[in-house]
Amino acid sequence: MTEAIPAQISGQPVLILREGTSRSRGRDAQRSNIMAARIIADVIKSSFGPRGMDKMLVDTLGDVTITGDGAAILKEIDVEHPAAKMMVEVAKTTDDEVGDGTTSVVVLAGRLLEKAEELLDKNVHPTIIVDGYKQASDRALKILDDIAIKTSPTDREMLKKVAITSMASKLVRDNSDYLADLAVDAVLKVAEKDGEAYKVDIGNIEVEKKAGGSLVETKLIQGIAMEKEVVHPGMPKRVENAKIALLNCALEIEKTEFDAKINIESPDQMKTFLDEEERLMKDMADKIADVEANVVMCQKGIDDMVQHFLAKKNILAVRRVKESSMDKLAKATGGKVVTNLKDLTSKDLGKAKLVEERKLGEDEWIFVEGCVNPKALTMLVRGATEKIVDEAERSIHDALSVVRDVVRRPKVVAGGGAPEMEVASRLREWAESISGRIQLAALGFAEALEVMPIALAESAGMNPIDITVDLRARHEKGEKWAGVDVFNSKVTDMMKLEVYEPLAVKEQVVKSATEAASMILRIDDVIASSKEKTPAGPPKGPGAGGMGEEGPESEY
Ligand SMILES: Nc1ncnc2c1ncn2[C@@H]1O[C@H](COP(=O)(O)OP(=O)(O)OP(=O)(O)O)[C@@H](O)[C@H]1O
Ligand SMILES: [Mg+2]
């Protein structure tokens, strides 16, 4: 259904939108939005679960990413359709909030829209569907909370199992036992008690990657590590009880912004000039030595001459440190980043037990260990190739996130589609009690949730219909953790398999998927400006002919 934007008032066309703007309304708009969102869900569905496949993505520069992580896949693909963009957005939000479940949320949102479309075809109004979904989603959250199991925030065994589940669907699954231990260690180290609960900021854990070696050489370092080297061979490579000057200014003679000419008329003048330059640079090194710093971390460059003077004073210096590393260093060592060398005082220095240059593979790395703030940690990820290290980094992010989720909110559910199936079964019972068309929406919501076990079963080559029938029957009988064991291709009790997941992730998936689907359903009008400015021409009234490439259905 479309309508001409230029309205006719007493024969005069009134142009409201810029020429070239396209508009689609009503069912047309809904259909195209739902289709776009479902296509996105279909794209990533095949990478869901431990038996899911990975995707190889090539960007415009030819860089290749291989991943099975929902958020990462969606980040790499360049989508154009606004509804598809919303699906990408919902995966990102889920990633930011809980760090895992990004594939689930998109797959579920896609399925909710598919069910909504069936209802729209039966002439159920979108508002009714949105209301029904909202009620069902609130109910689902309650059920999830009811069935979840309480655990202790410091129960290492449980935290490790949760981390292992999150990595089960990733390339690094063979080493998940080792990596899960590291993730639990890291998170527990940065966790802070806050009354009864715990606060965790995984931003304190810097993840650095270095291709080479193997995944089991991934290490947790108490402090900061960065791929840098000591600038001058005459400097020490190891400084104990380091006092670190953190500088955000170049240790060089400043170059003037304009071209200046100096006329030197005698060799004496030349010497004075050079001596003066040397003196200025020596002053810089002296200033650093005066405040008793024995390490310099400089965000900018360091002149050869300054390096020489610093080396003479036995000061270890590193140049062109990344801004993010400078911030981390400041936080870790309790130092302050100084922007003007003149302002540097001994109070600004950061402290660490050891600063050392070590070789990792072919390259030099600087390690800052035993920092004042024990919460500064670096996870140094190793792996055979760059692609493996990249994917390992993403998987470690998921593992750290799920462990954090449980430490913050110590409740877990089993995986393998069991909780979704249980919620669906209880939602159906509850839906009996509501009347009218909202009931249809609530039932649709319950059915949509079943997409989780179905997708897992499909990825393992199992028959989705048999599995659905089997799972439904078991949940009716009260087997609340019956789910899909994808490795042995059968329905089983997921608690017994010890596949645990944070309640927080399941909740976020339900909440965000419902919100995304509802938002898309509520749209009944899409007005899109044309990207290219159309040259001003005589106004075209209705009947003046089509002007977009999309044909008369969606132009204007
Ligand atoms: N051993 C297992 N057996 C059965 N299902 C499992 C097992 N391990 C994990 N799963 C299930 O796999 C699903 C998670 O898959 P996956 O990690 O690919 O998607 P996601 O967590 O939604 O998204 P992403 O990790 O990409 O952010 C969860 O439903 C989880 O219960
Ligand atoms: Mg996952």
Short mmCIF file of C-alpha atoms and ligand atoms in Angstrom, two decimals, residues 47-49 68-70 99-104 165-170 398 402 501 505, ligand 2:
data_model
loop_
_atom_site.label_atom_id
_atom_site.label_comp_id
_atom_site.label_asym_id
_atom_site.label_seq_id
_atom_site.Cartn_x
_atom_site.Cartn_y
_atom_site.Cartn_z
CA SER A 47 26.70 -21.16 13.44
CA PHE A 48 24.61 -21.76 16.57
CA GLY A 49 25.77 -24.27 19.17
CA GLY A 68 31.38 -18.56 14.91
CA ASP A 69 30.58 -15.67 17.22
CA GLY A 70 27.22 -14.09 16.38
CA GLY A 99 28.99 -11.02 26.51
CA ASP A 100 27.40 -14.24 25.24
CA GLY A 101 24.14 -15.36 23.65
CA THR A 102 24.49 -13.06 20.65
CA THR A 103 23.59 -15.78 18.16
CA SER A 104 20.66 -16.90 20.33
CA THR A 165 30.01 -24.20 27.96
CA SER A 166 30.59 -20.76 26.47
CA MET A 167 33.64 -22.06 24.60
CA ALA A 168 31.99 -25.33 23.52
CA SER A 169 30.67 -23.58 20.43
CA LYS A 170 34.00 -22.03 19.49
CA ASP A 398 32.85 -14.72 25.99
CA VAL A 402 29.96 -15.49 31.42
CA GLU A 501 24.99 -21.28 31.53
CA VAL A 505 22.49 -14.58 29.56
MG MG B 2 28.03 -18.64 23.14
#
